[in-house]
CSV table of C-alpha atoms and ligand atoms in Angstrom, one decimal:
chain,number,residue,atom,x,y,z
A,464,UNK,CA,2.3,-0.7,16.0
A,465,UNK,CA,4.2,-0.9,19.3
A,466,UNK,CA,7.8,0.4,19.3
A,467,UNK,CA,9.3,-3.1,20.0
A,468,UNK,CA,8.1,-4.3,16.6
A,469,UNK,CA,10.6,-4.7,13.7
A,470,UNK,CA,10.2,-5.9,10.2
A,471,UNK,CA,13.0,-7.8,8.5
A,472,UNK,CA,13.7,-10.1,5.5
A,473,UNK,CA,13.5,-13.7,6.6
A,474,UNK,CA,14.1,-17.0,4.8
A,475,UNK,CA,11.3,-19.1,3.4
A,476,UNK,CA,11.8,-21.7,6.1
A,477,UNK,CA,11.2,-19.2,8.8
A,478,UNK,CA,7.8,-18.5,7.4
A,479,UNK,CA,6.6,-22.1,7.6
A,480,UNK,CA,5.7,-22.3,11.3
A,481,UNK,CA,3.4,-19.2,11.2
A,482,UNK,CA,1.9,-20.3,7.9
A,483,UNK,CA,1.1,-23.6,9.4
A,484,UNK,CA,-0.4,-22.2,12.6
A,485,UNK,CA,-2.5,-19.4,11.0
A,486,UNK,CA,-3.2,-20.6,7.5
A,487,UNK,CA,-3.0,-24.4,7.5
A,488,UNK,CA,-3.9,-25.4,11.1
A,489,UNK,CA,-3.7,-29.1,11.6
A,490,UNK,CA,-2.0,-29.6,8.2
A,491,UNK,CA,1.5,-31.0,7.6
A,492,UNK,CA,4.3,-28.6,7.1
A,493,UNK,CA,4.8,-29.6,3.5
A,494,UNK,CA,1.4,-27.9,2.8
A,495,UNK,CA,3.0,-24.7,4.0
A,496,UNK,CA,5.8,-24.8,1.4
A,497,UNK,CA,4.6,-22.8,-1.7
A,498,UNK,CA,5.8,-23.0,-5.2
A,499,UNK,CA,7.9,-19.9,-5.8
A,500,UNK,CA,9.2,-19.7,-2.2
A,501,UNK,CA,12.8,-20.1,-3.4
A,502,UNK,CA,12.6,-18.1,-6.6
A,503,UNK,CA,15.2,-15.5,-7.2
A,504,UNK,CA,12.8,-12.6,-7.2
A,505,UNK,CA,10.8,-13.8,-4.1
A,506,UNK,CA,11.3,-12.1,-0.8
A,507,UNK,CA,9.8,-13.0,2.6
A,508,UNK,CA,9.1,-10.4,5.4
A,509,UNK,CA,8.9,-11.2,9.0
A,510,UNK,CA,7.4,-9.0,11.7
A,511,UNK,CA,9.0,-9.4,15.1
A,512,UNK,CA,7.9,-8.5,18.6
A,513,UNK,CA,11.3,-8.3,20.3
A,514,UNK,CA,12.8,-11.6,19.3
A,515,UNK,CA,9.6,-13.4,18.5
A,516,UNK,CA,8.4,-13.8,14.9
A,517,UNK,CA,4.7,-12.9,15.0
A,518,UNK,CA,3.8,-12.3,11.4
A,519,UNK,CA,5.0,-13.2,7.9
A,520,UNK,CA,4.2,-12.3,4.3
A,521,UNK,CA,5.8,-13.4,1.0
A,522,UNK,CA,6.1,-11.5,-2.3
A,523,UNK,CA,6.6,-13.5,-5.5
A,524,UNK,CA,7.1,-12.2,-9.0
A,525,UNK,CA,4.2,-14.1,-10.7
A,526,UNK,CA,2.0,-12.8,-13.5
A,527,UNK,CA,-1.7,-13.3,-13.4
A,528,UNK,CA,-3.3,-13.5,-16.9
A,529,UNK,CA,-6.1,-11.3,-15.6
A,530,UNK,CA,-3.7,-8.4,-15.7
A,531,UNK,CA,-1.5,-6.8,-18.3
A,532,UNK,CA,0.8,-4.8,-16.0
A,533,UNK,CA,4.5,-5.2,-16.9
A,534,UNK,CA,5.6,-6.1,-13.4
A,535,UNK,CA,3.3,-8.2,-11.2
A,536,UNK,CA,3.9,-9.6,-7.8
A,537,UNK,CA,1.7,-12.0,-5.9
A,538,UNK,CA,1.4,-11.7,-2.1
A,539,UNK,CA,1.2,-15.1,-0.5
A,540,UNK,CA,1.1,-16.5,3.1
A,541,UNK,CA,0.1,-13.2,4.8
A,542,UNK,CA,-0.4,-14.2,8.4
A,543,UNK,CA,-0.3,-12.7,11.9
A,544,UNK,CA,-0.3,-14.9,14.9
A,545,UNK,CA,-3.8,-15.0,16.5
A,546,UNK,CA,-2.8,-13.3,19.7
A,547,UNK,CA,-1.5,-10.3,17.8
A,548,UNK,CA,-4.2,-9.9,15.2
A,549,UNK,CA,-6.2,-6.6,15.1
A,550,UNK,CA,-3.4,-4.5,16.5
A,551,UNK,CA,-2.1,-2.9,13.2
A,552,UNK,CA,0.7,-5.4,12.6
A,553,UNK,CA,-0.8,-6.9,9.4
A,554,UNK,CA,-1.2,-3.3,8.1
A,555,UNK,CA,2.4,-2.5,8.9
A,556,UNK,CA,3.7,-5.7,7.2
A,557,UNK,CA,1.6,-5.1,4.1
A,558,UNK,CA,2.7,-1.4,3.8
A,559,UNK,CA,6.3,-2.4,4.3
A,560,UNK,CA,6.1,-4.9,1.5
A,561,UNK,CA,4.5,-2.3,-0.8
A,562,UNK,CA,7.4,0.0,0.0
A,563,UNK,CA,10.1,-2.6,-0.7
A,564,UNK,CA,8.4,-3.5,-4.0
A,565,UNK,CA,8.2,0.2,-5.1
A,566,UNK,CA,11.8,0.8,-4.1
A,567,UNK,CA,13.1,-2.3,-5.9
A,568,UNK,CA,11.1,-1.8,-9.1
A,569,UNK,CA,11.6,1.3,-11.2
A,570,UNK,CA,8.6,0.2,-13.3
A,571,UNK,CA,5.7,2.5,-12.6
A,572,UNK,CA,3.3,-0.1,-14.1
A,573,UNK,CA,3.7,-2.3,-11.0
A,574,UNK,CA,0.9,-4.4,-9.6
A,575,UNK,CA,0.4,-6.4,-6.4
A,576,UNK,CA,-2.3,-9.1,-6.6
A,577,UNK,CA,-3.3,-12.1,-4.5
A,578,UNK,CA,-5.9,-14.7,-3.8
A,579,UNK,CA,-7.6,-13.2,-0.7
A,580,UNK,CA,-9.5,-15.3,1.8
A,581,UNK,CA,-13.1,-14.1,1.6
A,582,UNK,CA,-13.1,-13.2,5.3
A,583,UNK,CA,-10.0,-11.0,4.9
A,584,UNK,CA,-11.2,-8.8,1.9
A,585,UNK,CA,-12.3,-6.0,4.2
A,586,UNK,CA,-8.7,-5.8,5.6
A,587,UNK,CA,-7.3,-5.4,2.1
A,588,UNK,CA,-10.0,-3.0,1.0
A,589,UNK,CA,-8.8,-0.7,3.8
A,590,UNK,CA,-5.5,-0.7,2.0
A,591,UNK,CA,-6.9,0.2,-1.4
A,592,UNK,CA,-7.1,-3.2,-2.9
A,593,UNK,CA,-10.1,-4.2,-5.1
A,594,UNK,CA,-11.6,-7.5,-6.0
A,595,UNK,CA,-11.9,-8.8,-9.5
A,596,UNK,CA,-13.8,-11.8,-10.8
A,597,UNK,CA,-15.8,-14.4,-9.0
A,598,UNK,CA,-15.1,-16.2,-5.7
A,599,UNK,CA,-13.5,-19.6,-6.0
A,600,UNK,CA,-12.6,-22.4,-3.6
A,601,UNK,CA,-9.1,-23.5,-2.8
A,602,UNK,CA,-9.6,-27.1,-1.9
A,603,UNK,CA,-9.1,-27.8,1.8
A,604,UNK,CA,-8.8,-24.1,2.6
A,605,UNK,CA,-11.8,-21.7,2.1
A,606,UNK,CA,-13.4,-19.4,-0.5
A,607,UNK,CA,-11.0,-16.9,-2.1
A,608,UNK,CA,-11.2,-14.0,-4.5
A,609,UNK,CA,-8.5,-12.2,-6.5
A,610,UNK,CA,-7.6,-8.7,-5.2
A,611,UNK,CA,-5.2,-6.2,-6.6
A,612,UNK,CA,-3.7,-2.7,-6.5
A,613,UNK,CA,-1.4,-0.8,-8.7
A,614,UNK,CA,1.4,0.4,-6.5
B,98,COA,C1,-5.8,-10.7,7.9
B,98,COA,C2,-4.6,-10.3,8.8
B,98,COA,C3,-3.3,-10.5,8.0
B,98,COA,C4,-4.8,-8.8,9.1
B,98,COA,O1,-3.7,-8.5,10.0
B,98,COA,P1,-4.1,-7.7,11.4
B,98,COA,O2,-2.9,-7.4,12.1
B,98,COA,O3,-5.1,-8.6,12.1
B,98,COA,O4,-4.9,-6.5,10.8
B,98,COA,P2,-4.7,-4.9,11.3
B,98,COA,O5,-4.8,-4.9,12.8
B,98,COA,O6,-3.6,-4.3,10.7
B,98,COA,O7,-6.1,-4.4,10.7
B,98,COA,C5,-6.2,-3.3,10.0
B,98,COA,C6,-7.7,-3.0,9.7
B,98,COA,O8,-8.3,-4.1,9.0
B,98,COA,C7,-9.3,-4.7,9.8
B,98,COA,N1,-9.3,-6.1,9.7
B,98,COA,C8,-8.3,-6.9,10.1
B,98,COA,N2,-8.6,-8.2,9.8
B,98,COA,C9,-9.8,-8.1,9.3
B,98,COA,C10,-10.7,-9.2,8.9
B,98,COA,N3,-10.3,-10.4,8.9
B,98,COA,N4,-11.9,-8.8,8.4
B,98,COA,C11,-12.2,-7.5,8.4
B,98,COA,N5,-11.5,-6.5,8.8
B,98,COA,C12,-10.3,-6.8,9.3
B,98,COA,C13,-9.1,-4.2,11.2
B,98,COA,O9,-10.3,-4.1,11.9
B,98,COA,C14,-8.4,-2.8,11.0
B,98,COA,O10,-9.4,-1.9,10.8
B,98,COA,P3,-9.3,-0.4,11.5
B,98,COA,O11,-8.0,0.2,11.0
B,98,COA,O12,-10.5,0.3,10.9
B,98,COA,O13,-9.3,-0.6,12.9
B,98,COA,C15,-4.6,-11.2,10.1
B,98,COA,O14,-5.8,-10.9,10.8
B,98,COA,C16,-4.5,-12.7,9.9
B,98,COA,O15,-3.4,-13.2,9.8
B,98,COA,N6,-5.7,-13.3,9.8
B,98,COA,C17,-5.7,-14.8,9.6
B,98,COA,C18,-5.0,-15.2,8.3
B,98,COA,C19,-5.6,-14.6,7.1
B,98,COA,O16,-6.7,-14.5,6.9
B,98,COA,N7,-4.6,-14.1,6.3
B,98,COA,C20,-5.0,-13.4,5.0
B,98,COA,C21,-4.9,-14.4,3.9
B,98,COA,S1,-5.5,-13.7,2.4
């Protein structure tokens, strides 16, 4: 990651523009507002190049019945602007989120899971995440599969 990059906590509203451009192109902004965005335990990270927000990721304390871990977080809205993809920024954002989760949660039985876009599974596998279950469609988006890692 270039030295002008910084990662900070951002508000849910700051994530909407990048979610829309990267994850919901052509869709209205209300489709970029996720349930859980405002929950007390949710936090949103933004990755900046100088003053420009170029990537976002949201972490929500949501349990998935597939898992029995005491503390579970779901990663949502992981997105890097197209012009910046493939330069290590997504990796930096994901690793930063893992560190925040570990430092905020004393529980050693801590899990991060998400519904991964099928085309992005290789990215997450590089970070030690594994798939579970069958692929499924999220209507209007694309095929997804659950991935997880114990942090
Ligand atoms: C997926 C995404 C977040 C990854 O961020 P990024 O900054 O592009 O990824 P990085 O540069 O940190 O990539 C790290 C590694 O993963 C690989 N990688 C990145 N995106 C990949 C993809 N879609 N498929 C396969 N491998 C991928 C890179 O080649 C790199 O491998 P290397 O370390 O061997 O060179 C980003 O590309 C993105 O926003 N994509 C569009 C939206 C999306 O699919 N979001 C995920 C929703 S589940």
